[in-house]
Amino acid sequence: MDPYRLPRTVVPSHYALRLAPDLEAGTFTGTVAITVDVADEVDQVVLNAAELTIDEAWLENPEGIRRNAAVTFDAESERATLALEEPAAAGAWTVHLAFAGILNDKLHGFYRSTFVDAEGVERVIATTQFEATSARRAFPCWDEPEFKATFGVTLVVPDDLFAVSNAAETGRQPAGDATVAVTFADTMIMSTYLVAFVVGPLEATEVVDAGGTPLRVVHPLGKGHLAQFALEVGAFTLAFFEDYYGIPYPGDKVDLVAVPDFAFGAMENLGCITFREVLLLVDPDAVTQPELQRVVDVIAHELAHMWFGDLVTMKWWNGIWLNEAFATFMEMLATDAFRPAWQRWVDFGLSRSAAFDVDSLASTRPIEFEVVSPADSEGMFDVLTYEKGAAVVRMLEQWLGAESFREGIRGYLDAHRYANTETTDLWDAIEAANPGLPVRKVMDSWIFQGGYPLLSVERTATGVRVSQQRFAFAGGGEDDDVAPATWSVPVLVRAGTDTSGGDAVPVGATAASSERLERTLVEGDAVELDLGPVDWVQANVNGSGFYRVHYDAELRAALAARAQDVLAPVERYGLVDDTWASVLAGRTTTPEFCEFVRGFTAETDLAVWQRLLGALDTLDRLLDGDPRHQFQGFVRGLVRPAADRLGATGTAGEPDRQRELRAALFTALGTTGADAEVQARARTLLTAHDADPSAVDPSLAAAAVGVIPATGDAADRADFLARFRAATTPQDEQRYLRCLPDFNDPGLFADTLAMTLTEVRSQDAPFVLRRALINRERGPDAWAFLREHWDDVGERLPSNSIARLLEGVRWLSDPEVAADVAGFLEAHPVPQGARTIAQHLERLAVNVALRDREASRLAAAFGG
Ligand SMILES: [Zn+2]
């Protein structure tokens, strides 16, 4: 018997589920009546169950024939087998089970979450997180995405508690002992991993009518004042998706539920979407633009799943990447529609860079790979699924055109609603809507092989020649050479001539010269493009292609000279990102990069600056002593003029991204630039903000919080700790918590590390530890702490977070520390984290090689 796929002999169609949690005892009891179809006579029924006891089990058919069953468990495969006293004939049956389980503290299955209420009393919530395979911890079920069914849920709870599930509440009956049985309508046909219920001292906002769908935010008591923005976003994005998909919302209501302890960001349970508090509850006037944007992104992402994932679902877990990649793509579209001024697709450049960063390694992986056990798919929840996956979908959308692409999506959802699909079903549907274009062939080349191409563009007599080779960093491992590969690269090229007139077709708003747009497919080693005589070429229009570009010297100079005139911000971003990547690949030196950076003094875009500042911070890590001081002066000289142009404080009506740019430049001056004046001003700003929060722009106030630890002492750290503990919004709480590892004093740093095993919520501790590893001075201390407390960390933190927090080791580029990290992680493998950790180690080796290759060269350039 396949240990991972249940037999198809018995197929469920409806679950009548009744659960009674005891929040104080941390246990629950339940019954379930599962309507099944028996295909051929069976003498046993096999289904999933984990950490449950089953006290009674029998089958009954509509004629009243009963089959009692003896239950055995297999802990390894998380299965229960019901051995029938006599065979059950083919036909309709109902499986009856009575069971009991525990409300665990592992943030999966049916689990406990706690918070302290306004009276200082700890309160308990019972909530669920089932994806991928934890529904079986709450009730026995056919726990595979392909076994879709309807679910009728009843929750028996203390009558002073709130209860919510996937569908609308239909009734409440007293159930004795001050409890009430809350019943919910049957759900649509859906997979078990999307079932949810939440019980506790919660309350809901008023119901908003979102185009006919009742929408609420459900939250712990006393936080209603932070829920209005989520309602606004929820209503907007529901309408956006109904329009985009051309299908009404498939559930009967939407509750957005804030949960104090949550292992992921949010979870797309149909109609009962659960979130980390910081991603749902927000005062839009008191936070930074990225904090607010994150709330919009995540709400949009989860609502996008109601159709793509919930209505149409992958057959098996190998398809989870498409589920997430597509929802991430849709999240960008929706957020971009919600606040066009945020320029979401420009900001997405930073996400694309994060994907490039991993995908430049030999240890990268194909987006889709074979998933045998469900646990194999845990390794799919990473930057290559979300960010590369979304980037590849965006590349296809831009290449086909937004309307043609959407037609394909509509056809796909319409054809497969309430059913399950393979990845190729989507490409085929898009191809059907775009006759003559090889969508499936193109996408297969991106999905089934890792890595990505570097396109080299050279001028020819008639236009340009575009060739491809796989891009790779230098110094990653013993075997520097990644396997060669080619892709079917969808390319949009813009070419311009400086003299106006002729037949050229102008496109884009930045046209200071005549421009033309060409759509092509680069296959094999190279293609020739007949563009005629052109002065400049931009070979990744709007930066939407998942590839890097290298121009020949003449074309590069032509583009650089016109960068501020003819390139969109996201294209300038690409220029910076590609150039920095060539530093890591060993093809550009760090002094050359510093010269390149000087060309951006007039830059006005936030994302471009963020990329530049990130690179400068990495360079700063290569230096010590006087060269470092010289370099800090270089950073100040670069950043100050841009900061001065923006002015010290915001003005009314200023665009959000301009406020963020001021904050980003302030942070860079106060940290990488070690600007004493800015460091002093950070304290003044925080004091002013304390006196009157409306007097200081929230982005600048947040930047001040980030700068203070650079010069912070014990009193500052005590102040930050107190602010973390007393925070009245999730954003403030996270802001002060996450800055604690930035205090460099060894004793204070050790105190922060110790808190990750005690006071800090297990959902937040991974972020603190990762940031501690990144601390330039104290990162090795954080590593020593992790080594020493390896078992405690593994026991306390969510299992999916260990490999992620270890991302911080990439910065431990002291060769001795790096060798220790590699040796220890080899001897202490992390379940389901092997590939991610191999990537961290290879990326660390790239940083070690960068230090080895460039540290003295850069120091020499700055007087060392
Ligand atoms: Zn998702």
PDB file of N, CA and C and ligand atoms in Angstrom, residues 268 301 305 324, ligand 1:
ATOM      1  N   GLU A 268      -5.436  30.561   3.940  1.00  0.00           N
ATOM      2  CA  GLU A 268      -6.606  30.797   3.093  1.00  0.00           C
ATOM      3  C   GLU A 268      -7.769  29.851   3.340  1.00  0.00           C
ATOM      4  N   HIS A 301      -3.708  38.426  -1.036  1.00  0.00           N
ATOM      5  CA  HIS A 301      -3.164  37.096  -1.329  1.00  0.00           C
ATOM      6  C   HIS A 301      -4.155  36.011  -0.892  1.00  0.00           C
ATOM      7  N   HIS A 305      -6.719  33.331  -3.155  1.00  0.00           N
ATOM      8  CA  HIS A 305      -6.781  31.875  -3.007  1.00  0.00           C
ATOM      9  C   HIS A 305      -8.222  31.344  -2.966  1.00  0.00           C
ATOM     10  N   GLU A 324       0.726  28.997  -4.616  1.00  0.00           N
ATOM     11  CA  GLU A 324       1.335  30.148  -3.930  1.00  0.00           C
ATOM     12  C   GLU A 324       1.881  31.175  -4.908  1.00  0.00           C
TER      13      GLU A 324
HETATM   14 ZN    ZN B   1      -0.795  31.550  -0.166  1.00  0.00          ZN
END
